[in-house]
């Protein structure tokens, strides 16, 4: 098996609340490098780890992670809507392999996904239907959250199972890094909000537009410094990247849920997608990080990073 990994931050505010042109240019250069890396590898399958932002998964049933054999995007924040090009046979084979390895994996035969899944496919491939994909939801916002060691175990099991397919596989993690956007929480929520978080009532176009405008406004306030949201933490972000670069992924087993939230904000747990992707690559052998970009971008409410890695030769 030939495998590589890419970690890529996402933000619904890209193109809607952008930083200075020099920052955009630096991000574009890093993304271009990752795009060239992927193009040269020419993956036959992408295993995509991404979170959800209460568009597909709700408290009525909230798994810690879930693999899809079919998936459709809702089209939030101007991202593409419609079916992802899911390789159902490969997804089923990987799911069986993960379960055989003792990881309790939830399966969805009709997963709903949002910009967390769509953005990396659009950025790296130009669309959601350009490459066969196995989508894997990783919960990064809905408490209670399980230990990070289980995410590493998931990534390891998926990497081992994917190796049995004997294909060129890209393990792609979408999210993070330090990140404290205005995501609703169930504890203490008013009844109407709590009901939406539990039942997942589809918003009307007007409700979705209002919600998206609130996030855009929050980004403007965050960049201006007039907010109570947790600041971006470059020190923590680079610790995450250093850990992934070192290959010592067992170190994440000691990261507590509380510590990650305090250091990186309420949605810092999106880095679980990166941990899963790099654990999948590590399951195929030793690897080296081939590129690494990081910038704190308050306008996007994110410590924004792009990284690529390949097996050691």
PDB file of C-alpha atoms in Angstrom:
ATOM      1  CA  UNK A   1       0.000   0.000   0.000  1.00  0.00           C
ATOM      2  CA  UNK A   2       1.108   3.551  -0.729  1.00  0.00           C
ATOM      3  CA  UNK A   3      -0.261   6.239   1.599  1.00  0.00           C
ATOM      4  CA  UNK A   4       0.137   9.912   2.484  1.00  0.00           C
ATOM      5  CA  UNK A   5      -1.573  12.299   4.886  1.00  0.00           C
ATOM      6  CA  UNK A   6      -2.716  15.899   4.683  1.00  0.00           C
ATOM      7  CA  UNK A   7      -4.022  18.084   7.490  1.00  0.00           C
ATOM      8  CA  UNK A   8      -5.986  21.158   6.439  1.00  0.00           C
ATOM      9  CA  UNK A   9      -7.819  23.705   8.553  1.00  0.00           C
ATOM     10  CA  UNK A  10     -11.213  24.858   7.380  1.00  0.00           C
ATOM     11  CA  UNK A  11     -13.307  27.924   8.156  1.00  0.00           C
ATOM     12  CA  UNK A  12     -16.738  28.992   6.941  1.00  0.00           C
ATOM     13  CA  UNK A  13     -15.440  32.569   7.002  1.00  0.00           C
ATOM     14  CA  UNK A  14     -12.966  32.094   4.139  1.00  0.00           C
ATOM     15  CA  UNK A  15     -14.007  34.529   1.414  1.00  0.00           C
ATOM     16  CA  UNK A  16     -16.478  36.220   3.737  1.00  0.00           C
ATOM     17  CA  UNK A  17     -14.280  37.839   6.390  1.00  0.00           C
ATOM     18  CA  UNK A  18     -10.743  37.693   5.078  1.00  0.00           C
ATOM     19  CA  UNK A  19      -7.455  38.896   6.610  1.00  0.00           C
ATOM     20  CA  UNK A  20      -4.903  41.174   4.920  1.00  0.00           C
ATOM     21  CA  UNK A  21      -3.801  40.333   1.352  1.00  0.00           C
ATOM     22  CA  UNK A  22      -0.347  39.174   2.476  1.00  0.00           C
ATOM     23  CA  UNK A  23      -1.929  36.618   4.807  1.00  0.00           C
ATOM     24  CA  UNK A  24      -4.220  35.392   2.028  1.00  0.00           C
ATOM     25  CA  UNK A  25      -1.183  35.085  -0.260  1.00  0.00           C
ATOM     26  CA  UNK A  26       0.688  33.011   2.340  1.00  0.00           C
ATOM     27  CA  UNK A  27      -2.306  30.696   2.828  1.00  0.00           C
ATOM     28  CA  UNK A  28      -2.751  30.344  -0.928  1.00  0.00           C
ATOM     29  CA  UNK A  29       0.905  29.387  -1.332  1.00  0.00           C
ATOM     30  CA  UNK A  30       0.638  26.722   1.379  1.00  0.00           C
ATOM     31  CA  UNK A  31      -2.565  25.344  -0.125  1.00  0.00           C
ATOM     32  CA  UNK A  32      -0.972  25.315  -3.593  1.00  0.00           C
ATOM     33  CA  UNK A  33       1.907  23.268  -2.178  1.00  0.00           C
ATOM     34  CA  UNK A  34      -0.509  20.782  -0.603  1.00  0.00           C
ATOM     35  CA  UNK A  35      -2.505  20.626  -3.824  1.00  0.00           C
ATOM     36  CA  UNK A  36       0.650  19.844  -5.807  1.00  0.00           C
ATOM     37  CA  UNK A  37       1.613  17.195  -3.238  1.00  0.00           C
ATOM     38  CA  UNK A  38      -1.782  15.515  -3.632  1.00  0.00           C
ATOM     39  CA  UNK A  39      -1.720  15.802  -7.410  1.00  0.00           C
ATOM     40  CA  UNK A  40       1.713  14.149  -7.562  1.00  0.00           C
ATOM     41  CA  UNK A  41       0.532  11.322  -5.297  1.00  0.00           C
ATOM     42  CA  UNK A  42      -2.644  10.858  -7.380  1.00  0.00           C
ATOM     43  CA  UNK A  43      -4.755   9.097  -4.733  1.00  0.00           C
ATOM     44  CA  UNK A  44      -7.096   6.313  -5.733  1.00  0.00           C
ATOM     45  CA  UNK A  45      -9.053   6.784  -2.480  1.00  0.00           C
ATOM     46  CA  UNK A  46      -9.388   9.536   0.123  1.00  0.00           C
ATOM     47  CA  UNK A  47     -10.260   8.700   3.719  1.00  0.00           C
ATOM     48  CA  UNK A  48     -11.619  12.028   4.934  1.00  0.00           C
ATOM     49  CA  UNK A  49     -11.860  12.744   8.659  1.00  0.00           C
ATOM     50  CA  UNK A  50     -13.974  15.804   9.462  1.00  0.00           C
ATOM     51  CA  UNK A  51     -16.247  17.196  12.181  1.00  0.00           C
ATOM     52  CA  UNK A  52     -19.833  18.359  12.014  1.00  0.00           C
ATOM     53  CA  UNK A  53     -21.341  21.630  13.206  1.00  0.00           C
ATOM     54  CA  UNK A  54     -24.865  20.417  14.086  1.00  0.00           C
ATOM     55  CA  UNK A  55     -25.841  19.934  10.466  1.00  0.00           C
ATOM     56  CA  UNK A  56     -25.722  16.156  10.306  1.00  0.00           C
ATOM     57  CA  UNK A  57     -25.244  14.844  13.856  1.00  0.00           C
ATOM     58  CA  UNK A  58     -27.374  15.773  16.854  1.00  0.00           C
ATOM     59  CA  UNK A  59     -27.806  14.818  20.478  1.00  0.00           C
ATOM     60  CA  UNK A  60     -30.643  12.428  19.685  1.00  0.00           C
ATOM     61  CA  UNK A  61     -27.794  10.113  18.689  1.00  0.00           C
ATOM     62  CA  UNK A  62     -24.257  11.501  18.980  1.00  0.00           C
ATOM     63  CA  UNK A  63     -21.525   8.960  18.212  1.00  0.00           C
ATOM     64  CA  UNK A  64     -17.874   9.782  18.916  1.00  0.00           C
ATOM     65  CA  UNK A  65     -17.135   8.855  15.302  1.00  0.00           C
ATOM     66  CA  UNK A  66     -19.008   7.396  12.341  1.00  0.00           C
ATOM     67  CA  UNK A  67     -18.072   6.062   8.884  1.00  0.00           C
ATOM     68  CA  UNK A  68     -20.352   6.694   5.909  1.00  0.00           C
ATOM     69  CA  UNK A  69     -21.184   4.372   3.034  1.00  0.00           C
ATOM     70  CA  UNK A  70     -23.146   7.243   1.440  1.00  0.00           C
ATOM     71  CA  UNK A  71     -23.026  10.981   2.183  1.00  0.00           C
ATOM     72  CA  UNK A  72     -24.719  14.189   1.097  1.00  0.00           C
ATOM     73  CA  UNK A  73     -23.590  17.771   1.754  1.00  0.00           C
ATOM     74  CA  UNK A  74     -26.054  20.411   2.972  1.00  0.00           C
ATOM     75  CA  UNK A  75     -24.350  23.342   1.232  1.00  0.00           C
ATOM     76  CA  UNK A  76     -23.839  25.625   4.233  1.00  0.00           C
ATOM     77  CA  UNK A  77     -21.842  28.869   3.970  1.00  0.00           C
ATOM     78  CA  UNK A  78     -21.853  28.672   0.189  1.00  0.00           C
ATOM     79  CA  UNK A  79     -20.135  25.280   0.057  1.00  0.00           C
ATOM     80  CA  UNK A  80     -21.249  22.714  -2.494  1.00  0.00           C
ATOM     81  CA  UNK A  81     -24.430  20.740  -1.869  1.00  0.00           C
ATOM     82  CA  UNK A  82     -25.205  17.232  -3.058  1.00  0.00           C
ATOM     83  CA  UNK A  83     -23.733  13.724  -2.932  1.00  0.00           C
ATOM     84  CA  UNK A  84     -20.091  13.034  -2.200  1.00  0.00           C
ATOM     85  CA  UNK A  85     -18.403  10.485  -4.440  1.00  0.00           C
ATOM     86  CA  UNK A  86     -18.354   7.803  -1.742  1.00  0.00           C
ATOM     87  CA  UNK A  87     -16.689   4.509  -2.598  1.00  0.00           C
ATOM     88  CA  UNK A  88     -19.290   2.327  -0.899  1.00  0.00           C
ATOM     89  CA  UNK A  89     -17.421  -0.953  -1.390  1.00  0.00           C
ATOM     90  CA  UNK A  90     -14.225   0.458   0.065  1.00  0.00           C
ATOM     91  CA  UNK A  91     -16.154   2.075   2.933  1.00  0.00           C
ATOM     92  CA  UNK A  92     -17.794  -1.232   3.841  1.00  0.00           C
ATOM     93  CA  UNK A  93     -14.481  -3.070   3.659  1.00  0.00           C
ATOM     94  CA  UNK A  94     -12.777  -0.507   5.887  1.00  0.00           C
ATOM     95  CA  UNK A  95     -15.672  -0.616   8.358  1.00  0.00           C
ATOM     96  CA  UNK A  96     -15.430  -4.406   8.616  1.00  0.00           C
ATOM     97  CA  UNK A  97     -11.692  -4.149   9.127  1.00  0.00           C
ATOM     98  CA  UNK A  98     -12.064  -1.573  11.890  1.00  0.00           C
ATOM     99  CA  UNK A  99     -14.681  -3.621  13.728  1.00  0.00           C
ATOM    100  CA  UNK A 100     -12.505  -6.726  13.381  1.00  0.00           C
ATOM    101  CA  UNK A 101      -9.750  -4.781  15.145  1.00  0.00           C
ATOM    102  CA  UNK A 102     -11.920  -4.102  18.170  1.00  0.00           C
ATOM    103  CA  UNK A 103     -12.907  -0.470  17.590  1.00  0.00           C
ATOM    104  CA  UNK A 104     -16.644   0.112  18.000  1.00  0.00           C
ATOM    105  CA  UNK A 105     -17.374   2.028  14.811  1.00  0.00           C
ATOM    106  CA  UNK A 106     -20.783   3.505  14.008  1.00  0.00           C
ATOM    107  CA  UNK A 107     -21.913   3.213  10.373  1.00  0.00           C
ATOM    108  CA  UNK A 108     -24.147   5.600   8.438  1.00  0.00           C
ATOM    109  CA  UNK A 109     -25.769   4.560   5.161  1.00  0.00           C
ATOM    110  CA  UNK A 110     -26.904   8.164   4.555  1.00  0.00           C
ATOM    111  CA  UNK A 111     -24.665  10.666   6.325  1.00  0.00           C
ATOM    112  CA  UNK A 112     -25.328  14.394   6.151  1.00  0.00           C
ATOM    113  CA  UNK A 113     -22.154  16.478   6.064  1.00  0.00           C
ATOM    114  CA  UNK A 114     -21.349  20.182   5.988  1.00  0.00           C
ATOM    115  CA  UNK A 115     -18.493  22.530   5.111  1.00  0.00           C
ATOM    116  CA  UNK A 116     -16.063  20.602   7.332  1.00  0.00           C
ATOM    117  CA  UNK A 117     -16.117  17.772   4.787  1.00  0.00           C
ATOM    118  CA  UNK A 118     -16.761  19.843   1.687  1.00  0.00           C
ATOM    119  CA  UNK A 119     -14.075  22.523   1.997  1.00  0.00           C
ATOM    120  CA  UNK A 120     -11.050  20.187   1.843  1.00  0.00           C
ATOM    121  CA  UNK A 121     -12.489  18.377  -1.172  1.00  0.00           C
ATOM    122  CA  UNK A 122     -13.170  21.666  -2.935  1.00  0.00           C
ATOM    123  CA  UNK A 123      -9.763  23.109  -2.021  1.00  0.00           C
ATOM    124  CA  UNK A 124      -7.649  20.085  -2.960  1.00  0.00           C
ATOM    125  CA  UNK A 125      -9.690  18.540  -5.781  1.00  0.00           C
ATOM    126  CA  UNK A 126     -11.991  21.268  -7.070  1.00  0.00           C
ATOM    127  CA  UNK A 127     -15.241  19.575  -6.065  1.00  0.00           C
ATOM    128  CA  UNK A 128     -16.984  16.966  -3.941  1.00  0.00           C
ATOM    129  CA  UNK A 129     -17.330  14.426  -6.750  1.00  0.00           C
ATOM    130  CA  UNK A 130     -13.802  14.353  -8.191  1.00  0.00           C
ATOM    131  CA  UNK A 131     -12.254  11.530  -6.170  1.00  0.00           C
ATOM    132  CA  UNK A 132     -13.532   8.349  -4.442  1.00  0.00           C
ATOM    133  CA  UNK A 133     -13.879   9.059  -0.735  1.00  0.00           C
ATOM    134  CA  UNK A 134     -14.629   7.322   2.542  1.00  0.00           C
ATOM    135  CA  UNK A 135     -16.077   9.984   4.882  1.00  0.00           C
ATOM    136  CA  UNK A 136     -15.460   9.582   8.615  1.00  0.00           C
ATOM    137  CA  UNK A 137     -17.195  11.934  11.043  1.00  0.00           C
ATOM    138  CA  UNK A 138     -15.193  12.722  14.185  1.00  0.00           C
ATOM    139  CA  UNK A 139     -17.105  14.564  16.909  1.00  0.00           C
ATOM    140  CA  UNK A 140     -15.274  17.732  17.915  1.00  0.00           C
ATOM    141  CA  UNK A 141     -17.926  19.878  19.607  1.00  0.00           C
ATOM    142  CA  UNK A 142     -20.689  17.867  21.292  1.00  0.00           C
ATOM    143  CA  UNK A 143     -19.925  17.035  24.915  1.00  0.00           C
ATOM    144  CA  UNK A 144     -19.213  14.712  26.563  1.00  0.00           C
ATOM    145  CA  UNK A 145     -16.146  13.919  24.485  1.00  0.00           C
ATOM    146  CA  UNK A 146     -14.246  10.664  24.789  1.00  0.00           C
ATOM    147  CA  UNK A 147     -10.511  10.237  25.381  1.00  0.00           C
ATOM    148  CA  UNK A 148      -8.164  11.202  22.573  1.00  0.00           C
ATOM    149  CA  UNK A 149      -6.603   7.737  22.764  1.00  0.00           C
ATOM    150  CA  UNK A 150      -9.754   6.330  21.154  1.00  0.00           C
ATOM    151  CA  UNK A 151      -9.352   8.651  18.188  1.00  0.00           C
ATOM    152  CA  UNK A 152      -5.788   7.445  17.759  1.00  0.00           C
ATOM    153  CA  UNK A 153      -7.061   3.865  17.960  1.00  0.00           C
ATOM    154  CA  UNK A 154      -9.688   4.653  15.317  1.00  0.00           C
ATOM    155  CA  UNK A 155      -7.093   6.159  12.979  1.00  0.00           C
ATOM    156  CA  UNK A 156      -4.758   3.201  13.502  1.00  0.00           C
ATOM    157  CA  UNK A 157      -7.490   0.659  12.784  1.00  0.00           C
ATOM    158  CA  UNK A 158      -8.652   2.520   9.662  1.00  0.00           C
ATOM    159  CA  UNK A 159      -5.060   2.774   8.430  1.00  0.00           C
ATOM    160  CA  UNK A 160      -4.540  -0.960   8.861  1.00  0.00           C
ATOM    161  CA  UNK A 161      -7.865  -1.782   7.231  1.00  0.00           C
ATOM    162  CA  UNK A 162      -7.230   0.585   4.321  1.00  0.00           C
ATOM    163  CA  UNK A 163      -3.840  -1.047   3.739  1.00  0.00           C
ATOM    164  CA  UNK A 164      -5.667  -4.253   2.857  1.00  0.00           C
ATOM    165  CA  UNK A 165      -7.299  -2.478  -0.118  1.00  0.00           C
ATOM    166  CA  UNK A 166      -3.874  -2.214  -1.817  1.00  0.00           C
ATOM    167  CA  UNK A 167      -4.605   1.248  -3.257  1.00  0.00           C
ATOM    168  CA  UNK A 168      -2.998   4.677  -3.115  1.00  0.00           C
ATOM    169  CA  UNK A 169      -4.767   6.225  -0.127  1.00  0.00           C
ATOM    170  CA  UNK A 170      -4.760   9.806   1.082  1.00  0.00           C
ATOM    171  CA  UNK A 171      -5.687  10.232   4.748  1.00  0.00           C
ATOM    172  CA  UNK A 172      -7.106  13.738   5.038  1.00  0.00           C
ATOM    173  CA  UNK A 173      -7.879  15.536   8.319  1.00  0.00           C
ATOM    174  CA  UNK A 174     -10.058  18.659   8.218  1.00  0.00           C
ATOM    175  CA  UNK A 175     -10.350  21.080  11.136  1.00  0.00           C
ATOM    176  CA  UNK A 176      -8.773  23.130  13.897  1.00  0.00           C
ATOM    177  CA  UNK A 177      -6.446  24.145  15.208  1.00  0.00           C
ATOM    178  CA  UNK A 178      -7.151  26.432  18.209  1.00  0.00           C
ATOM    179  CA  UNK A 179     -10.651  27.480  17.484  1.00  0.00           C
ATOM    180  CA  UNK A 180     -13.470  28.987  19.561  1.00  0.00           C
ATOM    181  CA  UNK A 181     -16.327  29.870  17.205  1.00  0.00           C
ATOM    182  CA  UNK A 182     -19.871  30.598  18.440  1.00  0.00           C
ATOM    183  CA  UNK A 183     -21.098  26.999  18.436  1.00  0.00           C
ATOM    184  CA  UNK A 184     -24.213  26.401  20.578  1.00  0.00           C
ATOM    185  CA  UNK A 185     -23.966  24.117  23.608  1.00  0.00           C
ATOM    186  CA  UNK A 186     -26.695  21.918  25.037  1.00  0.00           C
ATOM    187  CA  UNK A 187     -26.037  22.580  28.719  1.00  0.00           C
ATOM    188  CA  UNK A 188     -28.144  25.547  29.773  1.00  0.00           C
ATOM    189  CA  UNK A 189     -29.579  26.112  26.290  1.00  0.00           C
ATOM    190  CA  UNK A 190     -33.083  27.619  26.010  1.00  0.00           C
ATOM    191  CA  UNK A 191     -35.762  25.009  25.177  1.00  0.00           C
ATOM    192  CA  UNK A 192     -35.978  26.001  21.502  1.00  0.00           C
ATOM    193  CA  UNK A 193     -32.203  25.759  21.032  1.00  0.00           C
ATOM    194  CA  UNK A 194     -31.969  22.545  23.030  1.00  0.00           C
ATOM    195  CA  UNK A 195     -34.705  20.969  20.914  1.00  0.00           C
ATOM    196  CA  UNK A 196     -32.856  21.897  17.709  1.00  0.00           C
ATOM    197  CA  UNK A 197     -29.578  20.462  19.052  1.00  0.00           C
ATOM    198  CA  UNK A 198     -31.304  17.220  20.037  1.00  0.00           C
ATOM    199  CA  UNK A 199     -33.742  16.662  17.196  1.00  0.00           C
ATOM    200  CA  UNK A 200     -31.896  18.389  14.358  1.00  0.00           C
ATOM    201  CA  UNK A 201     -34.800  20.194  12.760  1.00  0.00           C
ATOM    202  CA  UNK A 202     -33.640  21.386   9.303  1.00  0.00           C
ATOM    203  CA  UNK A 203     -33.471  25.201   9.291  1.00  0.00           C
ATOM    204  CA  UNK A 204     -35.386  27.221   6.765  1.00  0.00           C
ATOM    205  CA  UNK A 205     -33.240  29.113   4.231  1.00  0.00           C
ATOM    206  CA  UNK A 206     -33.952  32.284   6.214  1.00  0.00           C
ATOM    207  CA  UNK A 207     -32.901  30.683   9.509  1.00  0.00           C
ATOM    208  CA  UNK A 208     -29.713  29.314   7.947  1.00  0.00           C
ATOM    209  CA  UNK A 209     -28.883  32.723   6.467  1.00  0.00           C
ATOM    210  CA  UNK A 210     -29.391  34.423   9.846  1.00  0.00           C
ATOM    211  CA  UNK A 211     -27.226  31.838  11.591  1.00  0.00           C
ATOM    212  CA  UNK A 212     -24.445  32.195   9.046  1.00  0.00           C
ATOM    213  CA  UNK A 213     -24.584  35.991   9.339  1.00  0.00           C
ATOM    214  CA  UNK A 214     -24.140  35.679  13.119  1.00  0.00           C
ATOM    215  CA  UNK A 215     -20.962  33.653  12.563  1.00  0.00           C
ATOM    216  CA  UNK A 216     -19.643  36.216  10.075  1.00  0.00           C
ATOM    217  CA  UNK A 217     -20.322  39.015  12.562  1.00  0.00           C
ATOM    218  CA  UNK A 218     -18.617  37.011  15.305  1.00  0.00           C
ATOM    219  CA  UNK A 219     -15.538  36.748  13.095  1.00  0.00           C
ATOM    220  CA  UNK A 220     -15.458  40.510  12.642  1.00  0.00           C
ATOM    221  CA  UNK A 221     -15.769  41.085  16.379  1.00  0.00           C
ATOM    222  CA  UNK A 222     -13.127  38.429  17.097  1.00  0.00           C
ATOM    223  CA  UNK A 223     -10.661  40.084  14.730  1.00  0.00           C
ATOM    224  CA  UNK A 224     -11.388  43.464  16.338  1.00  0.00           C
ATOM    225  CA  UNK A 225     -10.714  42.056  19.803  1.00  0.00           C
ATOM    226  CA  UNK A 226     -14.207  42.832  21.115  1.00  0.00           C
ATOM    227  CA  UNK A 227     -15.244  39.313  22.110  1.00  0.00           C
ATOM    228  CA  UNK A 228     -15.233  36.895  25.031  1.00  0.00           C
ATOM    229  CA  UNK A 229     -14.211  33.949  22.829  1.00  0.00           C
ATOM    230  CA  UNK A 230     -10.935  32.237  23.730  1.00  0.00           C
ATOM    231  CA  UNK A 231      -7.998  33.723  21.771  1.00  0.00           C
ATOM    232  CA  UNK A 232      -6.095  31.732  19.171  1.00  0.00           C
ATOM    233  CA  UNK A 233      -3.184  29.955  20.865  1.00  0.00           C
ATOM    234  CA  UNK A 234      -0.146  29.630  18.555  1.00  0.00           C
ATOM    235  CA  UNK A 235       1.884  27.920  21.298  1.00  0.00           C
ATOM    236  CA  UNK A 236      -0.666  25.130  21.625  1.00  0.00           C
ATOM    237  CA  UNK A 237      -1.188  24.926  17.878  1.00  0.00           C
ATOM    238  CA  UNK A 238       2.512  24.402  17.290  1.00  0.00           C
ATOM    239  CA  UNK A 239       2.634  21.792  20.049  1.00  0.00           C
ATOM    240  CA  UNK A 240      -0.020  19.871  18.115  1.00  0.00           C
ATOM    241  CA  UNK A 241       1.950  20.208  14.881  1.00  0.00           C
ATOM    242  CA  UNK A 242       5.236  19.285  16.614  1.00  0.00           C
ATOM    243  CA  UNK A 243       3.620  16.147  18.018  1.00  0.00           C
ATOM    244  CA  UNK A 244       2.314  15.101  14.610  1.00  0.00           C
ATOM    245  CA  UNK A 245       5.674  15.864  12.979  1.00  0.00           C
ATOM    246  CA  UNK A 246       7.592  13.807  15.570  1.00  0.00           C
ATOM    247  CA  UNK A 247       5.563  10.676  14.924  1.00  0.00           C
ATOM    248  CA  UNK A 248       5.167  10.188  18.696  1.00  0.00           C
ATOM    249  CA  UNK A 249       1.403   9.985  18.412  1.00  0.00           C
ATOM    250  CA  UNK A 250       1.108   8.063  21.664  1.00  0.00           C
ATOM    251  CA  UNK A 251       1.756  11.416  23.382  1.00  0.00           C
ATOM    252  CA  UNK A 252      -1.820  12.484  22.581  1.00  0.00           C
ATOM    253  CA  UNK A 253      -3.139   9.772  24.898  1.00  0.00           C
ATOM    254  CA  UNK A 254      -2.247  12.044  27.812  1.00  0.00           C
ATOM    255  CA  UNK A 255      -4.172  15.036  26.442  1.00  0.00           C
ATOM    256  CA  UNK A 256      -7.289  15.552  28.527  1.00  0.00           C
ATOM    257  CA  UNK A 257     -10.539  16.890  27.147  1.00  0.00           C
ATOM    258  CA  UNK A 258     -10.447  19.751  29.650  1.00  0.00           C
ATOM    259  CA  UNK A 259      -6.853  20.725  28.835  1.00  0.00           C
ATOM    260  CA  UNK A 260      -7.496  20.803  25.108  1.00  0.00           C
ATOM    261  CA  UNK A 261     -10.539  23.046  25.555  1.00  0.00           C
ATOM    262  CA  UNK A 262      -8.741  25.400  27.910  1.00  0.00           C
ATOM    263  CA  UNK A 263      -5.717  25.705  25.628  1.00  0.00           C
ATOM    264  CA  UNK A 264      -7.392  25.719  22.239  1.00  0.00           C
ATOM    265  CA  UNK A 265     -10.995  26.806  22.728  1.00  0.00           C
ATOM    266  CA  UNK A 266     -14.355  25.122  22.474  1.00  0.00           C
ATOM    267  CA  UNK A 267     -13.726  23.618  19.033  1.00  0.00           C
ATOM    268  CA  UNK A 268     -10.072  22.718  19.520  1.00  0.00           C
ATOM    269  CA  UNK A 269     -11.208  19.100  19.479  1.00  0.00           C
ATOM    270  CA  UNK A 270     -11.398  19.359  15.697  1.00  0.00           C
ATOM    271  CA  UNK A 271      -7.681  18.477  15.854  1.00  0.00           C
ATOM    272  CA  UNK A 272      -8.916  14.947  16.517  1.00  0.00           C
ATOM    273  CA  UNK A 273      -9.373  14.730  12.740  1.00  0.00           C
ATOM    274  CA  UNK A 274      -5.669  15.445  12.252  1.00  0.00           C
ATOM    275  CA  UNK A 275      -4.736  12.891  14.913  1.00  0.00           C
ATOM    276  CA  UNK A 276      -6.857  10.249  13.182  1.00  0.00           C
ATOM    277  CA  UNK A 277      -5.359  11.004   9.758  1.00  0.00           C
ATOM    278  CA  UNK A 278      -1.757  10.879  10.973  1.00  0.00           C
ATOM    279  CA  UNK A 279      -2.457   7.741  13.047  1.00  0.00           C
ATOM    280  CA  UNK A 280      -3.778   6.114   9.869  1.00  0.00           C
ATOM    281  CA  UNK A 281      -0.572   6.976   8.028  1.00  0.00           C
ATOM    282  CA  UNK A 282       1.548   5.800  10.980  1.00  0.00           C
ATOM    283  CA  UNK A 283      -0.252   2.455  10.854  1.00  0.00           C
ATOM    284  CA  UNK A 284       1.338   1.855   7.437  1.00  0.00           C
ATOM    285  CA  UNK A 285       4.884   2.609   8.678  1.00  0.00           C
ATOM    286  CA  UNK A 286       7.113   5.475   9.733  1.00  0.00           C
ATOM    287  CA  UNK A 287       6.437   8.801   8.069  1.00  0.00           C
ATOM    288  CA  UNK A 288       7.933  12.266   7.723  1.00  0.00           C
ATOM    289  CA  UNK A 289       6.172  15.605   7.488  1.00  0.00           C
ATOM    290  CA  UNK A 290       7.083  17.134   4.129  1.00  0.00           C
ATOM    291  CA  UNK A 291       5.502  20.575   4.509  1.00  0.00           C
ATOM    292  CA  UNK A 292       4.079  22.633   7.341  1.00  0.00           C
ATOM    293  CA  UNK A 293       2.341  26.000   7.378  1.00  0.00           C
ATOM    294  CA  UNK A 294       0.773  27.831  10.301  1.00  0.00           C
ATOM    295  CA  UNK A 295      -0.762  31.255  10.805  1.00  0.00           C
ATOM    296  CA  UNK A 296      -3.090  32.616  13.479  1.00  0.00           C
ATOM    297  CA  UNK A 297      -5.988  34.183  11.567  1.00  0.00           C
ATOM    298  CA  UNK A 298      -8.540  35.872  13.865  1.00  0.00           C
ATOM    299  CA  UNK A 299     -10.737  36.836  10.902  1.00  0.00           C
ATOM    300  CA  UNK A 300     -11.355  33.125  10.378  1.00  0.00           C
ATOM    301  CA  UNK A 301     -11.506  32.400  14.137  1.00  0.00           C
ATOM    302  CA  UNK A 302      -8.788  29.792  13.668  1.00  0.00           C
ATOM    303  CA  UNK A 303      -5.208  28.868  14.072  1.00  0.00           C
ATOM    304  CA  UNK A 304      -4.931  27.932  10.411  1.00  0.00           C
ATOM    305  CA  UNK A 305      -2.574  25.150   9.360  1.00  0.00           C
ATOM    306  CA  UNK A 306      -1.695  23.031   6.354  1.00  0.00           C
ATOM    307  CA  UNK A 307       0.616  20.019   6.572  1.00  0.00           C
ATOM    308  CA  UNK A 308       1.582  17.098   4.357  1.00  0.00           C
ATOM    309  CA  UNK A 309       3.314  13.839   5.213  1.00  0.00           C
ATOM    310  CA  UNK A 310       4.523  10.734   3.410  1.00  0.00           C
ATOM    311  CA  UNK A 311       6.006   7.385   4.292  1.00  0.00           C
ATOM    312  CA  UNK A 312       9.742   7.306   4.933  1.00  0.00           C
ATOM    313  CA  UNK A 313      11.657   5.767   2.092  1.00  0.00           C
TER     314      UNK A 313
END
